[in-house]
Amino acid sequence: MKELVQFLARQLVNNPDAVEVKETQGDTASVLELRVAKEDLGRVIGKQGRTAKSIRTILNAVASRTNRKVVLEIIEEK
Amino acid sequence: MNPNDSIEVSAPTIEKAINQALEQLGAQQDDVTIEVLNTPRAGVLGLGARQARVRVTRRAPEGASSGVTSPPPAPPAAPKPGDAASVADTSPAETTHLETSAEEDLQSKSEPAEAEQESELEEVPPGAEKRSPQSTADRDLVAREASELMSRILELMGEKATVEIAHGGGASGLELNIKGDGSGLLIGRHGQTLDALEYVVNRILARKLKDAALPVSIDTESYRARRRRQLHRMALAKGEQAKREHLTVALEPMPPRDRRIIHLALKDDPLVTTRSSGEGFLRSVEIMPVDDRREGAGTRGRERRRERATEGTRERNPPGQQGGFKRGQKRIV
């Protein structure tokens, strides 16, 4: 799951080296924190959040097999 | 004036049309008079799209000498090859519709064009010949990139599936078919997972291949075809309902691809009209019995949008300035 997000994000951005994904496993859910270079933030979010929404949809499809919930957070650095 | 020194040309933008016309006349912009006959319009879902159309007329004095070096050919034949080559992807049908004059009712005129699109493509050999070598290479490249990318994503998703390139995926697009375990996991509710995959793949390809990217559609277990048939049937049933009850039937919100199927399913039915309302992912189709409408089919949404646009301008310009402002803007190009 983490690798999937990492791969998709790296394909979408201009600075693939700046892509970082941190996975935190809970009891029933996993949280994936995605960090990208500031200028690439828009590329992983997309117009009206469409890209982010699509990535979440894909993740949920994968997660539905394991009966766990996945939350994708896109972290904006200050 | 020599009639051969005046030609009409269509292209996606006014600028392109003018350049093409100048090329055909072998003239400089300073030597000609340019009239814009039609402004371009992107259209909605391929409906109502319109190309820019200009008439370029050579001014008298220089006409004779340069006219010899490049005799302007008969208008219907000349614009075709050039147009088809550069423009074919956007709307090939329009380029051959040279007689099309100012269009009042957009929908009724552009829909036939839409329907003819495929046959028109085959009827224009010069354009087709010019296009095919390059676009075949492009298609192969896009197909390779797309199926590689899709395979990688499926692998990371933990899906045991193979990707094949389905041929004949339409004139300008490409179709990938995923052969999986048949669980429907890749389809999702109302195909939303499939749509998400398709969107992400297209985003990535657009970034990677820039202009060479083609729209890629992704299918699995013939879901798209099944959905198309199902929507078509529903459209006809709801159309009947609208006629029977003399009421506007509103369908649930759908993505553009699905709405288009509804519009096309009912476009030949003279007793109902369709239009879309709402914004973004809440946009949905309404089917109206024909006695309900006051004007031409489908133009109301467009008109309303235009009204809104002019209201906006009015607000920005103080009322007193408006007349003078307008007159100052009037210009022939």
PDB file of N, CA and C in Angstrom, chain B residues 251-333:
ATOM      1  N   LEU B 251     -32.252  12.695 -14.025  1.00  0.00           N
ATOM      2  CA  LEU B 251     -31.495  11.492 -13.704  1.00  0.00           C
ATOM      3  C   LEU B 251     -30.516  11.809 -12.581  1.00  0.00           C
ATOM      4  N   GLU B 252     -29.919  10.766 -12.028  1.00  0.00           N
ATOM      5  CA  GLU B 252     -28.943  10.996 -10.971  1.00  0.00           C
ATOM      6  C   GLU B 252     -27.668  11.604 -11.573  1.00  0.00           C
ATOM      7  N   PRO B 253     -26.878  12.284 -10.748  1.00  0.00           N
ATOM      8  CA  PRO B 253     -25.643  12.875 -11.273  1.00  0.00           C
ATOM      9  C   PRO B 253     -24.721  11.812 -11.845  1.00  0.00           C
ATOM     10  N   MET B 254     -24.063  12.145 -12.933  1.00  0.00           N
ATOM     11  CA  MET B 254     -23.151  11.196 -13.578  1.00  0.00           C
ATOM     12  C   MET B 254     -21.951  11.932 -14.133  1.00  0.00           C
ATOM     13  N   PRO B 255     -20.875  11.195 -14.335  1.00  0.00           N
ATOM     14  CA  PRO B 255     -19.706  11.799 -14.968  1.00  0.00           C
ATOM     15  C   PRO B 255     -20.003  12.107 -16.446  1.00  0.00           C
ATOM     16  N   PRO B 256     -19.204  12.995 -17.049  1.00  0.00           N
ATOM     17  CA  PRO B 256     -19.448  13.447 -18.421  1.00  0.00           C
ATOM     18  C   PRO B 256     -19.614  12.303 -19.408  1.00  0.00           C
ATOM     19  N   ARG B 257     -18.793  11.283 -19.286  1.00  0.00           N
ATOM     20  CA  ARG B 257     -18.842  10.167 -20.215  1.00  0.00           C
ATOM     21  C   ARG B 257     -20.234   9.536 -20.226  1.00  0.00           C
ATOM     22  N   ASP B 258     -20.799   9.362 -19.025  1.00  0.00           N
ATOM     23  CA  ASP B 258     -22.112   8.737 -18.921  1.00  0.00           C
ATOM     24  C   ASP B 258     -23.215   9.672 -19.420  1.00  0.00           C
ATOM     25  N   ARG B 259     -23.074  10.962 -19.102  1.00  0.00           N
ATOM     26  CA  ARG B 259     -24.090  11.918 -19.565  1.00  0.00           C
ATOM     27  C   ARG B 259     -24.142  11.952 -21.077  1.00  0.00           C
ATOM     28  N   ARG B 260     -22.973  11.860 -21.663  1.00  0.00           N
ATOM     29  CA  ARG B 260     -22.894  11.897 -23.115  1.00  0.00           C
ATOM     30  C   ARG B 260     -23.691  10.747 -23.732  1.00  0.00           C
ATOM     31  N   ILE B 261     -23.606   9.575 -23.101  1.00  0.00           N
ATOM     32  CA  ILE B 261     -24.339   8.423 -23.608  1.00  0.00           C
ATOM     33  C   ILE B 261     -25.839   8.704 -23.600  1.00  0.00           C
ATOM     34  N   ILE B 262     -26.301   9.348 -22.511  1.00  0.00           N
ATOM     35  CA  ILE B 262     -27.724   9.681 -22.409  1.00  0.00           C
ATOM     36  C   ILE B 262     -28.123  10.663 -23.519  1.00  0.00           C
ATOM     37  N   HIS B 263     -27.320  11.726 -23.662  1.00  0.00           N
ATOM     38  CA  HIS B 263     -27.632  12.729 -24.690  1.00  0.00           C
ATOM     39  C   HIS B 263     -27.709  12.081 -26.065  1.00  0.00           C
ATOM     40  N   LEU B 264     -26.730  11.227 -26.355  1.00  0.00           N
ATOM     41  CA  LEU B 264     -26.678  10.617 -27.684  1.00  0.00           C
ATOM     42  C   LEU B 264     -27.822   9.621 -27.883  1.00  0.00           C
ATOM     43  N   ALA B 265     -28.211   8.945 -26.806  1.00  0.00           N
ATOM     44  CA  ALA B 265     -29.273   7.951 -26.922  1.00  0.00           C
ATOM     45  C   ALA B 265     -30.593   8.621 -27.315  1.00  0.00           C
ATOM     46  N   LEU B 266     -30.777   9.863 -26.870  1.00  0.00           N
ATOM     47  CA  LEU B 266     -32.067  10.519 -27.079  1.00  0.00           C
ATOM     48  C   LEU B 266     -32.029  11.613 -28.132  1.00  0.00           C
ATOM     49  N   LYS B 267     -30.878  11.806 -28.757  1.00  0.00           N
ATOM     50  CA  LYS B 267     -30.792  12.964 -29.666  1.00  0.00           C
ATOM     51  C   LYS B 267     -31.667  12.802 -30.908  1.00  0.00           C
ATOM     52  N   ASP B 268     -31.955  11.567 -31.304  1.00  0.00           N
ATOM     53  CA  ASP B 268     -32.765  11.377 -32.506  1.00  0.00           C
ATOM     54  C   ASP B 268     -34.258  11.307 -32.208  1.00  0.00           C
ATOM     55  N   ASP B 269     -34.606  11.400 -30.936  1.00  0.00           N
ATOM     56  CA  ASP B 269     -36.018  11.363 -30.578  1.00  0.00           C
ATOM     57  C   ASP B 269     -36.577  12.780 -30.632  1.00  0.00           C
ATOM     58  N   PRO B 270     -37.461  13.067 -31.574  1.00  0.00           N
ATOM     59  CA  PRO B 270     -37.949  14.441 -31.714  1.00  0.00           C
ATOM     60  C   PRO B 270     -38.879  14.857 -30.573  1.00  0.00           C
ATOM     61  N   LEU B 271     -39.320  13.910 -29.787  1.00  0.00           N
ATOM     62  CA  LEU B 271     -40.318  14.238 -28.772  1.00  0.00           C
ATOM     63  C   LEU B 271     -39.728  14.575 -27.406  1.00  0.00           C
ATOM     64  N   VAL B 272     -38.431  14.377 -27.242  1.00  0.00           N
ATOM     65  CA  VAL B 272     -37.802  14.791 -25.988  1.00  0.00           C
ATOM     66  C   VAL B 272     -36.491  15.534 -26.286  1.00  0.00           C
ATOM     67  N   THR B 273     -36.119  16.387 -25.351  1.00  0.00           N
ATOM     68  CA  THR B 273     -34.804  17.016 -25.438  1.00  0.00           C
ATOM     69  C   THR B 273     -34.081  16.745 -24.133  1.00  0.00           C
ATOM     70  N   THR B 274     -32.764  16.833 -24.183  1.00  0.00           N
ATOM     71  CA  THR B 274     -31.986  16.594 -22.977  1.00  0.00           C
ATOM     72  C   THR B 274     -31.101  17.789 -22.704  1.00  0.00           C
ATOM     73  N   ARG B 275     -30.815  18.006 -21.449  1.00  0.00           N
ATOM     74  CA  ARG B 275     -29.814  19.014 -21.114  1.00  0.00           C
ATOM     75  C   ARG B 275     -29.196  18.644 -19.775  1.00  0.00           C
ATOM     76  N   SER B 276     -28.021  19.194 -19.535  1.00  0.00           N
ATOM     77  CA  SER B 276     -27.358  18.915 -18.277  1.00  0.00           C
ATOM     78  C   SER B 276     -27.484  20.125 -17.376  1.00  0.00           C
ATOM     79  N   SER B 277     -27.654  19.871 -16.092  1.00  0.00           N
ATOM     80  CA  SER B 277     -27.674  20.990 -15.163  1.00  0.00           C
ATOM     81  C   SER B 277     -26.898  20.621 -13.918  1.00  0.00           C
ATOM     82  N   GLY B 278     -26.524  21.640 -13.169  1.00  0.00           N
ATOM     83  CA  GLY B 278     -25.694  21.405 -11.995  1.00  0.00           C
ATOM     84  C   GLY B 278     -24.235  21.563 -12.367  1.00  0.00           C
ATOM     85  N   GLU B 279     -23.386  21.571 -11.357  1.00  0.00           N
ATOM     86  CA  GLU B 279     -21.967  21.802 -11.618  1.00  0.00           C
ATOM     87  C   GLU B 279     -21.127  20.639 -11.111  1.00  0.00           C
ATOM     88  N   GLY B 280     -20.009  20.421 -11.765  1.00  0.00           N
ATOM     89  CA  GLY B 280     -19.025  19.443 -11.299  1.00  0.00           C
ATOM     90  C   GLY B 280     -19.601  18.051 -11.186  1.00  0.00           C
ATOM     91  N   PHE B 281     -19.305  17.371 -10.084  1.00  0.00           N
ATOM     92  CA  PHE B 281     -19.741  15.985  -9.971  1.00  0.00           C
ATOM     93  C   PHE B 281     -21.221  15.879  -9.646  1.00  0.00           C
ATOM     94  N   LEU B 282     -21.898  17.018  -9.476  1.00  0.00           N
ATOM     95  CA  LEU B 282     -23.339  16.988  -9.241  1.00  0.00           C
ATOM     96  C   LEU B 282     -24.119  17.231 -10.528  1.00  0.00           C
ATOM     97  N   ARG B 283     -23.404  17.386 -11.633  1.00  0.00           N
ATOM     98  CA  ARG B 283     -24.064  17.670 -12.897  1.00  0.00           C
ATOM     99  C   ARG B 283     -24.853  16.450 -13.358  1.00  0.00           C
ATOM    100  N   SER B 284     -26.093  16.684 -13.746  1.00  0.00           N
ATOM    101  CA  SER B 284     -26.925  15.555 -14.138  1.00  0.00           C
ATOM    102  C   SER B 284     -27.763  15.915 -15.360  1.00  0.00           C
ATOM    103  N   VAL B 285     -28.267  14.889 -16.005  1.00  0.00           N
ATOM    104  CA  VAL B 285     -29.062  15.085 -17.219  1.00  0.00           C
ATOM    105  C   VAL B 285     -30.535  15.222 -16.857  1.00  0.00           C
ATOM    106  N   GLU B 286     -31.196  16.125 -17.539  1.00  0.00           N
ATOM    107  CA  GLU B 286     -32.649  16.218 -17.435  1.00  0.00           C
ATOM    108  C   GLU B 286     -33.249  15.899 -18.794  1.00  0.00           C
ATOM    109  N   ILE B 287     -34.280  15.094 -18.781  1.00  0.00           N
ATOM    110  CA  ILE B 287     -34.968  14.755 -20.031  1.00  0.00           C
ATOM    111  C   ILE B 287     -36.315  15.452 -20.024  1.00  0.00           C
ATOM    112  N   MET B 288     -36.531  16.277 -21.050  1.00  0.00           N
ATOM    113  CA  MET B 288     -37.771  17.058 -21.080  1.00  0.00           C
ATOM    114  C   MET B 288     -38.610  16.670 -22.280  1.00  0.00           C
ATOM    115  N   PRO B 289     -39.920  16.505 -22.070  1.00  0.00           N
ATOM    116  CA  PRO B 289     -40.793  16.301 -23.227  1.00  0.00           C
ATOM    117  C   PRO B 289     -40.768  17.569 -24.078  1.00  0.00           C
ATOM    118  N   VAL B 290     -40.932  17.409 -25.377  1.00  0.00           N
ATOM    119  CA  VAL B 290     -40.638  18.500 -26.273  1.00  0.00           C
ATOM    120  C   VAL B 290     -41.632  19.653 -26.195  1.00  0.00           C
ATOM    121  N   ASP B 291     -42.880  19.385 -25.813  1.00  0.00           N
ATOM    122  CA  ASP B 291     -43.852  20.479 -25.743  1.00  0.00           C
ATOM    123  C   ASP B 291     -43.562  21.421 -24.583  1.00  0.00           C
ATOM    124  N   ASP B 292     -42.607  21.024 -23.753  1.00  0.00           N
ATOM    125  CA  ASP B 292     -42.250  21.819 -22.588  1.00  0.00           C
ATOM    126  C   ASP B 292     -41.338  22.990 -22.925  1.00  0.00           C
ATOM    127  N   ARG B 293     -40.699  22.904 -24.072  1.00  0.00           N
ATOM    128  CA  ARG B 293     -39.645  23.893 -24.351  1.00  0.00           C
ATOM    129  C   ARG B 293     -40.203  25.022 -25.200  1.00  0.00           C
ATOM    130  N   ARG B 294     -39.512  26.111 -25.142  1.00  0.00           N
ATOM    131  CA  ARG B 294     -39.960  27.265 -25.919  1.00  0.00           C
ATOM    132  C   ARG B 294     -39.094  27.487 -27.142  1.00  0.00           C
ATOM    133  N   GLU B 295     -37.837  27.090 -27.054  1.00  0.00           N
ATOM    134  CA  GLU B 295     -36.924  27.387 -28.153  1.00  0.00           C
ATOM    135  C   GLU B 295     -36.221  26.144 -28.644  1.00  0.00           C
ATOM    136  N   GLY B 296     -35.188  26.355 -29.428  1.00  0.00           N
ATOM    137  CA  GLY B 296     -34.442  25.248 -30.043  1.00  0.00           C
ATOM    138  C   GLY B 296     -33.901  24.293 -29.002  1.00  0.00           C
ATOM    139  N   ALA B 297     -33.709  23.077 -29.427  1.00  0.00           N
ATOM    140  CA  ALA B 297     -33.285  22.026 -28.522  1.00  0.00           C
ATOM    141  C   ALA B 297     -31.942  22.340 -27.882  1.00  0.00           C
ATOM    142  N   GLY B 298     -31.917  22.231 -26.582  1.00  0.00           N
ATOM    143  CA  GLY B 298     -30.633  22.254 -25.909  1.00  0.00           C
ATOM    144  C   GLY B 298     -29.912  23.583 -25.851  1.00  0.00           C
ATOM    145  N   THR B 299     -30.530  24.637 -26.355  1.00  0.00           N
ATOM    146  CA  THR B 299     -29.788  25.884 -26.369  1.00  0.00           C
ATOM    147  C   THR B 299     -29.965  26.659 -25.074  1.00  0.00           C
ATOM    148  N   ARG B 300     -30.886  26.202 -24.241  1.00  0.00           N
ATOM    149  CA  ARG B 300     -31.201  27.043 -23.087  1.00  0.00           C
ATOM    150  C   ARG B 300     -30.046  27.144 -22.100  1.00  0.00           C
ATOM    151  N   GLY B 301     -29.428  26.008 -21.850  1.00  0.00           N
ATOM    152  CA  GLY B 301     -28.307  26.034 -20.908  1.00  0.00           C
ATOM    153  C   GLY B 301     -27.225  26.975 -21.398  1.00  0.00           C
ATOM    154  N   ARG B 302     -26.951  26.867 -22.689  1.00  0.00           N
ATOM    155  CA  ARG B 302     -25.917  27.708 -23.277  1.00  0.00           C
ATOM    156  C   ARG B 302     -26.281  29.187 -23.179  1.00  0.00           C
ATOM    157  N   GLU B 303     -27.540  29.460 -23.491  1.00  0.00           N
ATOM    158  CA  GLU B 303     -27.951  30.865 -23.453  1.00  0.00           C
ATOM    159  C   GLU B 303     -27.862  31.436 -22.052  1.00  0.00           C
ATOM    160  N   ARG B 304     -28.261  30.575 -21.121  1.00  0.00           N
ATOM    161  CA  ARG B 304     -28.222  31.069 -19.752  1.00  0.00           C
ATOM    162  C   ARG B 304     -26.789  31.400 -19.343  1.00  0.00           C
ATOM    163  N   ARG B 305     -25.876  30.508 -19.787  1.00  0.00           N
ATOM    164  CA  ARG B 305     -24.494  30.762 -19.438  1.00  0.00           C
ATOM    165  C   ARG B 305     -24.020  32.081 -20.053  1.00  0.00           C
ATOM    166  N   ARG B 306     -24.459  32.317 -21.296  1.00  0.00           N
ATOM    167  CA  ARG B 306     -24.026  33.536 -21.963  1.00  0.00           C
ATOM    168  C   ARG B 306     -24.596  34.763 -21.225  1.00  0.00           C
ATOM    169  N   GLU B 307     -25.843  34.633 -20.810  1.00  0.00           N
ATOM    170  CA  GLU B 307     -26.453  35.736 -20.076  1.00  0.00           C
ATOM    171  C   GLU B 307     -25.658  36.058 -18.826  1.00  0.00           C
ATOM    172  N   ARG B 308     -25.261  34.991 -18.143  1.00  0.00           N
ATOM    173  CA  ARG B 308     -24.517  35.189 -16.916  1.00  0.00           C
ATOM    174  C   ARG B 308     -23.211  35.940 -17.211  1.00  0.00           C
ATOM    175  N   ALA B 309     -22.592  35.548 -18.316  1.00  0.00           N
ATOM    176  CA  ALA B 309     -21.333  36.184 -18.671  1.00  0.00           C
ATOM    177  C   ALA B 309     -21.520  37.673 -18.919  1.00  0.00           C
ATOM    178  N   THR B 310     -22.580  38.045 -19.635  1.00  0.00           N
ATOM    179  CA  THR B 310     -22.763  39.465 -19.928  1.00  0.00           C
ATOM    180  C   THR B 310     -23.125  40.232 -18.672  1.00  0.00           C
ATOM    181  N   GLU B 311     -23.849  39.590 -17.790  1.00  0.00           N
ATOM    182  CA  GLU B 311     -24.157  40.255 -16.528  1.00  0.00           C
ATOM    183  C   GLU B 311     -22.875  40.634 -15.792  1.00  0.00           C
ATOM    184  N   GLY B 312     -21.944  39.688 -15.840  1.00  0.00           N
ATOM    185  CA  GLY B 312     -20.668  39.920 -15.176  1.00  0.00           C
ATOM    186  C   GLY B 312     -19.979  41.150 -15.732  1.00  0.00           C
ATOM    187  N   THR B 313     -19.980  41.263 -17.059  1.00  0.00           N
ATOM    188  CA  THR B 313     -19.317  42.411 -17.674  1.00  0.00           C
ATOM    189  C   THR B 313     -20.012  43.698 -17.276  1.00  0.00           C
ATOM    190  N   ARG B 314     -21.320  43.621 -17.277  1.00  0.00           N
ATOM    191  CA  ARG B 314     -22.064  44.821 -16.961  1.00  0.00           C
ATOM    192  C   ARG B 314     -21.715  45.328 -15.562  1.00  0.00           C
ATOM    193  N   GLU B 315     -21.558  44.386 -14.659  1.00  0.00           N
ATOM    194  CA  GLU B 315     -21.239  44.806 -13.296  1.00  0.00           C
ATOM    195  C   GLU B 315     -19.877  45.489 -13.215  1.00  0.00           C
ATOM    196  N   ARG B 316     -18.983  44.983 -14.037  1.00  0.00           N
ATOM    197  CA  ARG B 316     -17.642  45.538 -13.961  1.00  0.00           C
ATOM    198  C   ARG B 316     -17.563  46.932 -14.586  1.00  0.00           C
ATOM    199  N   ASN B 317     -18.335  47.166 -15.655  1.00  0.00           N
ATOM    200  CA  ASN B 317     -18.298  48.479 -16.285  1.00  0.00           C
ATOM    201  C   ASN B 317     -19.423  49.353 -15.739  1.00  0.00           C
ATOM    202  N   PRO B 318     -19.078  50.520 -15.256  1.00  0.00           N
ATOM    203  CA  PRO B 318     -20.136  51.437 -14.833  1.00  0.00           C
ATOM    204  C   PRO B 318     -21.058  51.710 -16.016  1.00  0.00           C
ATOM    205  N   PRO B 319     -22.366  51.821 -15.756  1.00  0.00           N
ATOM    206  CA  PRO B 319     -23.335  51.931 -16.835  1.00  0.00           C
ATOM    207  C   PRO B 319     -23.027  53.078 -17.813  1.00  0.00           C
ATOM    208  N   GLY B 320     -22.559  54.173 -17.292  1.00  0.00           N
ATOM    209  CA  GLY B 320     -22.335  55.324 -18.147  1.00  0.00           C
ATOM    210  C   GLY B 320     -21.269  55.080 -19.206  1.00  0.00           C
ATOM    211  N   GLN B 321     -20.303  54.279 -18.882  1.00  0.00           N
ATOM    212  CA  GLN B 321     -19.194  54.064 -19.814  1.00  0.00           C
ATOM    213  C   GLN B 321     -19.491  53.046 -20.888  1.00  0.00           C
ATOM    214  N   GLN B 322     -20.562  52.307 -20.681  1.00  0.00           N
ATOM    215  CA  GLN B 322     -20.684  51.115 -21.487  1.00  0.00           C
ATOM    216  C   GLN B 322     -20.727  51.366 -22.983  1.00  0.00           C
ATOM    217  N   GLY B 323     -21.549  52.324 -23.412  1.00  0.00           N
ATOM    218  CA  GLY B 323     -21.705  52.563 -24.847  1.00  0.00           C
ATOM    219  C   GLY B 323     -20.373  52.877 -25.507  1.00  0.00           C
ATOM    220  N   GLY B 324     -19.663  53.837 -24.942  1.00  0.00           N
ATOM    221  CA  GLY B 324     -18.400  54.263 -25.525  1.00  0.00           C
ATOM    222  C   GLY B 324     -17.393  53.133 -25.563  1.00  0.00           C
ATOM    223  N   PHE B 325     -17.403  52.370 -24.510  1.00  0.00           N
ATOM    224  CA  PHE B 325     -16.491  51.249 -24.405  1.00  0.00           C
ATOM    225  C   PHE B 325     -16.702  50.301 -25.571  1.00  0.00           C
ATOM    226  N   LYS B 326     -17.964  49.986 -25.811  1.00  0.00           N
ATOM    227  CA  LYS B 326     -18.298  49.042 -26.864  1.00  0.00           C
ATOM    228  C   LYS B 326     -17.863  49.565 -28.228  1.00  0.00           C
ATOM    229  N   ARG B 327     -18.180  50.820 -28.485  1.00  0.00           N
ATOM    230  CA  ARG B 327     -17.880  51.350 -29.808  1.00  0.00           C
ATOM    231  C   ARG B 327     -16.370  51.316 -30.044  1.00  0.00           C
ATOM    232  N   GLY B 328     -15.629  51.648 -28.995  1.00  0.00           N
ATOM    233  CA  GLY B 328     -14.172  51.653 -29.119  1.00  0.00           C
ATOM    234  C   GLY B 328     -13.613  50.270 -29.438  1.00  0.00           C
ATOM    235  N   GLN B 329     -14.341  49.252 -28.995  1.00  0.00           N
ATOM    236  CA  GLN B 329     -13.814  47.897 -29.194  1.00  0.00           C
ATOM    237  C   GLN B 329     -14.107  47.339 -30.576  1.00  0.00           C
ATOM    238  N   LYS B 330     -15.049  47.961 -31.277  1.00  0.00           N
ATOM    239  CA  LYS B 330     -15.461  47.378 -32.547  1.00  0.00           C
ATOM    240  C   LYS B 330     -14.324  47.474 -33.559  1.00  0.00           C
ATOM    241  N   ARG B 331     -13.959  46.352 -34.070  1.00  0.00           N
ATOM    242  CA  ARG B 331     -12.846  46.319 -34.989  1.00  0.00           C
ATOM    243  C   ARG B 331     -13.061  45.198 -35.963  1.00  0.00           C
ATOM    244  N   ILE B 332     -12.439  45.229 -37.095  1.00  0.00           N
ATOM    245  CA  ILE B 332     -12.685  44.131 -38.067  1.00  0.00           C
ATOM    246  C   ILE B 332     -11.805  42.938 -37.762  1.00  0.00           C
ATOM    247  N   VAL B 333     -10.817  42.818 -37.031  1.00  0.00           N
ATOM    248  CA  VAL B 333     -10.212  41.473 -36.948  1.00  0.00           C
ATOM    249  C   VAL B 333     -10.648  40.825 -35.661  1.00  0.00           C
TER     250      VAL B 333
END
